[in-house]
PDB file of C-alpha atoms in Angstrom:
ATOM      1  CA  GLN M1302     306.177  89.053-119.797  1.00 72.00           C
ATOM      2  CA  VAL M1303     302.635  89.169-118.335  1.00 63.00           C
ATOM      3  CA  ALA M1304     303.099  93.288-117.505  1.00 63.00           C
ATOM      4  CA  LEU M1305     304.337  94.247-120.656  1.00 57.00           C
ATOM      5  CA  GLY M1306     301.399  92.460-122.442  1.00 62.00           C
ATOM      6  CA  ASP M1307     299.126  94.315-119.739  1.00 61.00           C
ATOM      7  CA  ALA M1308     300.819  97.315-120.425  1.00 57.00           C
ATOM      8  CA  TYR M1309     300.608  97.526-124.078  1.00 54.00           C
ATOM      9  CA  SER M1310     296.621  95.776-124.051  1.00 67.00           C
ATOM     10  CA  ASN M1311     295.729  98.252-120.988  1.00 58.00           C
ATOM     11  CA  GLY M1312     296.951 101.015-123.586  1.00 52.00           C
ATOM     12  CA  ARG M1313     300.101 102.541-121.261  1.00 44.00           C
ATOM     13  CA  TYR M1314     302.116 101.873-124.048  1.00 45.00           C
ATOM     14  CA  SER M1315     301.073 102.927-127.338  1.00 46.00           C
ATOM     15  CA  CYS M1316     302.799 102.378-130.869  1.00 47.00           C
ATOM     16  CA  ASP M1317     303.599 105.350-132.885  1.00 46.00           C
ATOM     17  CA  ASP M1318     301.807 104.259-136.289  1.00 46.00           C
ATOM     18  CA  ASP M1319     298.250 104.355-137.511  1.00 45.00           C
ATOM     19  CA  ARG M1320     296.895 101.024-136.358  1.00 45.00           C
ATOM     20  CA  GLY M1321     297.078 102.663-133.026  1.00 48.00           C
ATOM     21  CA  GLY M1322     295.080 100.635-130.624  1.00 50.00           C
ATOM     22  CA  LYS M1323     295.524  97.243-133.101  1.00 59.00           C
ATOM     23  CA  ALA M1324     299.077  97.871-133.292  1.00 51.00           C
ATOM     24  CA  ALA M1325     299.577  97.993-129.083  1.00 52.00           C
ATOM     25  CA  ASP M1326     297.022  94.988-129.243  1.00 65.00           C
ATOM     26  CA  ALA M1327     298.940  92.935-131.640  1.00 73.00           C
ATOM     27  CA  ALA M1328     301.998  93.756-129.354  1.00 74.00           C
ATOM     28  CA  GLY M1329     300.721  92.838-126.125  1.00 72.00           C
ATOM     29  CA  GLU M1330     299.295  89.352-127.350  1.00 84.00           C
ATOM     30  CA  ARG M1331     303.280  88.648-128.167  1.00 86.00           C
ATOM     31  CA  TRP M1332     304.168  89.158-124.584  1.00 84.00           C
ATOM     32  CA  TYR M1333     301.235  87.268-123.405  1.00 87.00           C
ATOM     33  CA  LEU M1334     301.903  84.638-126.083  1.00 90.00           C
ATOM     34  CA  LEU M1335     305.565  84.676-124.968  1.00 91.00           C
ATOM     35  CA  ALA M1336     305.048  84.755-121.617  1.00 91.00           C
ATOM     36  CA  ALA M1337     301.980  81.384-122.073  1.00 92.00           C
ATOM     37  CA  GLN M1338     304.002  79.350-124.026  1.00 94.00           C
ATOM     38  CA  ALA M1339     306.800  79.637-121.254  1.00 94.00           C
ATOM     39  CA  GLY M1340     303.848  78.041-118.994  1.00 93.00           C
ATOM     40  CA  ASN M1341     302.703  81.305-117.024  1.00 93.00           C
ATOM     41  CA  VAL M1342     299.225  80.493-116.155  1.00 95.00           C
ATOM     42  CA  ASP M1343     297.873  84.221-115.454  1.00 92.00           C
ATOM     43  CA  ALA M1344     299.215  84.901-118.784  1.00 92.00           C
ATOM     44  CA  GLN M1345     297.500  81.834-120.737  1.00 95.00           C
ATOM     45  CA  ARG M1346     294.123  83.048-118.915  1.00 94.00           C
ATOM     46  CA  LYS M1347     294.384  86.339-120.669  1.00 91.00           C
ATOM     47  CA  LEU M1348     294.948  84.693-123.758  1.00 92.00           C
ATOM     48  CA  TYR M1349     292.205  82.539-123.462  1.00 93.00           C
ATOM     49  CA  PHE M1350     289.599  86.101-122.513  1.00 90.00           C
ATOM     50  CA  SER M1351     291.236  87.328-125.405  1.00 87.00           C
ATOM     51  CA  TYR M1352     290.567  84.696-127.831  1.00 89.00           C
ATOM     52  CA  GLY M1353     287.447  83.322-126.546  1.00 88.00           C
ATOM     53  CA  VAL M1354     285.566  86.105-124.852  1.00 80.00           C
ATOM     54  CA  SER M1355     286.567  89.994-125.268  1.00 75.00           C
ATOM     55  CA  ALA M1356     286.854  89.542-129.091  1.00 64.00           C
ATOM     56  CA  GLY M1357     283.586  88.163-129.730  1.00 67.00           C
ATOM     57  CA  GLY M1358     285.100  84.442-129.999  1.00 72.00           C
ATOM     58  CA  GLU M1359     287.124  85.303-133.256  1.00 85.00           C
ATOM     59  CA  LYS M1360     289.171  82.648-132.149  1.00 91.00           C
ATOM     60  CA  PRO M1361     287.633  79.902-130.829  1.00 94.00           C
ATOM     61  CA  GLU M1362     290.293  77.401-131.132  1.00 95.00           C
ATOM     62  CA  GLN M1363     292.906  79.160-129.904  1.00 94.00           C
ATOM     63  CA  ALA M1364     291.022  79.839-126.557  1.00 95.00           C
ATOM     64  CA  THR M1365     290.093  76.336-126.540  1.00 96.00           C
ATOM     65  CA  PHE M1366     293.635  75.669-126.859  1.00 97.00           C
ATOM     66  CA  TRP M1367     294.763  77.327-123.735  1.00 96.00           C
ATOM     67  CA  MET M1368     291.941  76.602-121.723  1.00 97.00           C
ATOM     68  CA  SER M1369     292.857  73.074-121.790  1.00 97.00           C
ATOM     69  CA  LYS M1370     296.420  74.050-120.693  1.00 97.00           C
ATOM     70  CA  ILE M1371     294.984  75.883-118.168  1.00 97.00           C
ATOM     71  CA  ALA M1372     292.387  73.229-117.118  1.00 97.00           C
ATOM     72  CA  ALA M1373     294.594  70.321-117.079  1.00 97.00           C
ATOM     73  CA  LEU M1374     296.010  72.059-113.677  1.00 96.00           C
ATOM     74  CA  GLY M1375     292.880  70.605-112.340  1.00 95.00           C
ATOM     75  CA  GLY M1376     290.802  73.493-111.210  1.00 94.00           C
ATOM     76  CA  ALA M1377     286.620  72.827-111.146  1.00 94.00           C
ATOM     77  CA  ALA M1378     285.537  76.136-112.674  1.00 93.00           C
ATOM     78  CA  ASP M1379     288.636  76.065-115.804  1.00 95.00           C
ATOM     79  CA  LEU M1380     287.161  72.027-116.284  1.00 97.00           C
ATOM     80  CA  SER M1381     283.874  72.294-116.596  1.00 95.00           C
ATOM     81  CA  GLU M1382     284.355  75.802-118.828  1.00 95.00           C
ATOM     82  CA  LEU M1383     286.480  73.309-121.343  1.00 97.00           C
ATOM     83  CA  ALA M1384     283.833  71.083-120.719  1.00 97.00           C
ATOM     84  CA  SER M1385     281.002  73.335-122.131  1.00 95.00           C
ATOM     85  CA  ARG M1386     283.671  74.042-125.281  1.00 96.00           C
ATOM     86  CA  HIS M1387     283.520  70.693-126.114  1.00 97.00           C
ATOM     87  CA  LEU M1388     279.708  70.188-125.473  1.00 95.00           C
ATOM     88  CA  GLU M1389     278.964  73.476-127.470  1.00 94.00           C
ATOM     89  CA  ALA M1390     281.543  72.658-129.926  1.00 95.00           C
ATOM     90  CA  LYS M1391     283.445  76.084-129.224  1.00 94.00           C
ATOM     91  CA  GLY M1392     286.802  75.774-131.256  1.00 94.00           C
ATOM     92  CA  VAL M1393     286.802  71.989-131.381  1.00 96.00           C
ATOM     93  CA  PRO M1394     284.549  69.429-132.718  1.00 96.00           C
ATOM     94  CA  ARG M1395     281.964  68.781-130.197  1.00 96.00           C
ATOM     95  CA  ASP M1396     282.299  65.844-128.109  1.00 97.00           C
ATOM     96  CA  ARG M1397     279.931  64.751-125.478  1.00 96.00           C
ATOM     97  CA  VAL M1398     282.253  62.167-123.802  1.00 97.00           C
ATOM     98  CA  LEU M1399     285.142  64.741-123.410  1.00 98.00           C
ATOM     99  CA  ALA M1400     282.641  67.407-121.947  1.00 97.00           C
ATOM    100  CA  TYR M1401     281.340  64.583-119.276  1.00 97.00           C
ATOM    101  CA  ALA M1402     285.036  63.502-118.719  1.00 98.00           C
ATOM    102  CA  PHE M1403     285.754  67.048-117.761  1.00 98.00           C
ATOM    103  CA  GLU M1404     282.677  67.841-116.162  1.00 96.00           C
ATOM    104  CA  LEU M1405     283.187  64.679-113.754  1.00 96.00           C
ATOM    105  CA  LEU M1406     286.714  65.723-113.278  1.00 97.00           C
ATOM    106  CA  ALA M1407     285.441  69.267-112.190  1.00 96.00           C
ATOM    107  CA  SER M1408     282.968  67.178-109.596  1.00 93.00           C
ATOM    108  CA  ARG M1409     285.870  65.092-108.931  1.00 94.00           C
ATOM    109  CA  SER M1410     288.564  68.376-108.220  1.00 92.00           C
ATOM    110  CA  ALA M1411     285.663  70.028-106.306  1.00 89.00           C
ATOM    111  CA  GLY M1412     284.873  67.755-103.969  1.00 75.00           C
ATOM    112  CA  LYS M1413     288.054  67.534-103.129  1.00 72.00           C
ATOM    113  CA  ASP M1414     288.993  70.860-102.535  1.00 58.00           C
ATOM    114  CA  GLU M1415     286.082  70.965-100.095  1.00 57.00           C
ATOM    115  CA  LYS M1416     287.379  68.288 -98.221  1.00 55.00           C
ATOM    116  CA  GLU M1417     290.781  68.854 -97.951  1.00 54.00           C
ATOM    117  CA  GLY M1418     289.623  72.536 -96.800  1.00 54.00           C
ATOM    118  CA  ARG M1419     290.616  74.135 -99.812  1.00 49.00           C
ATOM    119  CA  SER M1420     286.998  75.667-100.796  1.00 55.00           C
ATOM    120  CA  ASN M1421     285.118  78.120 -98.665  1.00 51.00           C
ATOM    121  CA  LYS M1422     282.103  75.917 -97.687  1.00 49.00           C
ATOM    122  CA  ASN M1423     280.267  79.211 -96.964  1.00 53.00           C
ATOM    123  CA  ASP M1424     280.848  80.225-100.669  1.00 66.00           C
ATOM    124  CA  LYS M1425     277.425  80.586-102.453  1.00 72.00           C
ATOM    125  CA  ASN M1426     278.875  80.813-105.211  1.00 76.00           C
ATOM    126  CA  ALA M1427     280.777  77.310-104.720  1.00 76.00           C
ATOM    127  CA  LYS M1428     277.521  75.648-103.810  1.00 80.00           C
ATOM    128  CA  ASP M1429     275.718  77.181-106.987  1.00 85.00           C
ATOM    129  CA  GLU M1430     278.620  76.005-109.191  1.00 85.00           C
ATOM    130  CA  ASN M1431     278.190  72.561-107.777  1.00 85.00           C
ATOM    131  CA  ASP M1432     274.913  72.266-107.758  1.00 88.00           C
ATOM    132  CA  GLN M1433     274.807  72.944-111.770  1.00 89.00           C
ATOM    133  CA  ARG M1434     277.599  70.933-112.228  1.00 90.00           C
ATOM    134  CA  ALA M1435     275.652  68.460-110.737  1.00 90.00           C
ATOM    135  CA  LYS M1436     272.754  68.827-112.974  1.00 92.00           C
ATOM    136  CA  ARG M1437     274.767  69.018-116.311  1.00 92.00           C
ATOM    137  CA  LEU M1438     275.830  65.514-114.877  1.00 93.00           C
ATOM    138  CA  ALA M1439     272.627  63.994-114.718  1.00 93.00           C
ATOM    139  CA  GLY M1440     271.531  65.461-117.983  1.00 92.00           C
ATOM    140  CA  GLU M1441     274.383  64.174-119.724  1.00 93.00           C
ATOM    141  CA  VAL M1442     273.507  60.543-117.955  1.00 93.00           C
ATOM    142  CA  LYS M1443     270.373  60.515-119.692  1.00 95.00           C
ATOM    143  CA  VAL M1444     271.403  61.611-123.308  1.00 94.00           C
ATOM    144  CA  LEU M1445     274.955  59.254-123.311  1.00 96.00           C
ATOM    145  CA  SER M1446     275.016  55.186-123.545  1.00 96.00           C
ATOM    146  CA  PRO M1447     276.128  53.086-121.830  1.00 96.00           C
ATOM    147  CA  GLU M1448     279.224  52.525-124.007  1.00 97.00           C
ATOM    148  CA  GLN M1449     279.933  57.043-124.028  1.00 97.00           C
ATOM    149  CA  LEU M1450     279.348  56.674-120.175  1.00 97.00           C
ATOM    150  CA  ALA M1451     282.221  53.959-119.510  1.00 97.00           C
ATOM    151  CA  GLU M1452     284.716  55.853-121.777  1.00 98.00           C
ATOM    152  CA  ALA M1453     284.204  59.090-120.177  1.00 97.00           C
ATOM    153  CA  GLU M1454     284.519  57.124-116.952  1.00 97.00           C
ATOM    154  CA  ARG M1455     287.634  55.935-118.177  1.00 98.00           C
ATOM    155  CA  LEU M1456     289.216  58.818-119.442  1.00 98.00           C
ATOM    156  CA  ALA M1457     288.521  60.439-116.245  1.00 98.00           C
ATOM    157  CA  ASP M1458     290.008  58.022-114.139  1.00 97.00           C
ATOM    158  CA  ALA M1459     293.055  57.587-116.041  1.00 97.00           C
ATOM    159  CA  TRP M1460     293.810  61.471-116.355  1.00 97.00           C
ATOM    160  CA  LYS M1461     296.433  63.067-113.580  1.00 96.00           C
ATOM    161  CA  PRO M1462     295.950  66.819-112.878  1.00 94.00           C
ATOM    162  CA  GLY M1463     299.375  68.554-114.623  1.00 93.00           C
ATOM    163  CA  THR M1464     299.148  66.274-117.350  1.00 96.00           C
ATOM    164  CA  PRO M1465     297.648  66.981-120.534  1.00 96.00           C
ATOM    165  CA  LEU M1466     294.093  66.050-121.029  1.00 97.00           C
ATOM    166  CA  PRO M1467     292.578  64.142-123.422  1.00 97.00           C
ATOM    167  CA  THR M1468     291.672  64.960-126.864  1.00 96.00           C
ATOM    168  CA  THR M1469     289.714  63.233-128.835  1.00 95.00           C
ATOM    169  CA  SER M1470     287.230  60.039-127.572  1.00 97.00           C
ATOM    170  CA  VAL M1471     286.126  57.260-129.853  1.00 96.00           C
ATOM    171  CA  THR M1472     282.284  57.473-128.804  1.00 95.00           C
ATOM    172  CA  GLY M1473     282.212  61.113-128.405  1.00 91.00           C
ATOM    173  CA  GLY M1474     280.734  62.250-131.699  1.00 84.00           C
ATOM    174  CA  ARG M1475     277.902  60.510-131.596  1.00 75.00           C
ATOM    175  CA  SER M1476     274.648  61.724-131.020  1.00 64.00           C
TER     176      SER M1476
END
């Protein structure tokens, strides 16, 4: 299914009608959706980029939906991306508590990967990402109330990789 989505989206197959590339893109999207709904992470990632990045972010709700599926697997970069979407209200209402909880989970995931040897400790990009993540967490600590911080930490502590991430918080919509 992903291969067919790639073939249509990359122009290897074309649809013989007046819509040209738009018809091929729609056919590719249909194949990606089938694969993504079946749990294919590569297809989910392609839909995220299609909806949220390459199309100029024209479908932010769908982009955030697919990023939440990907982030639920526990990857640090994906959790950070989802945190950013919640902080910047891209496809979801702004929620500082969820953003902090996801960034906290990303930080824990990156630390766990490094501890278990799944991360290249000499990788400058990974170090830069970890430094940026630490700065974002420190910045949020300054603006969140103690109640919001406690809720974010409870949400992060309760979540297990592979399970759906929380979608709402009690105090996150407050400024």
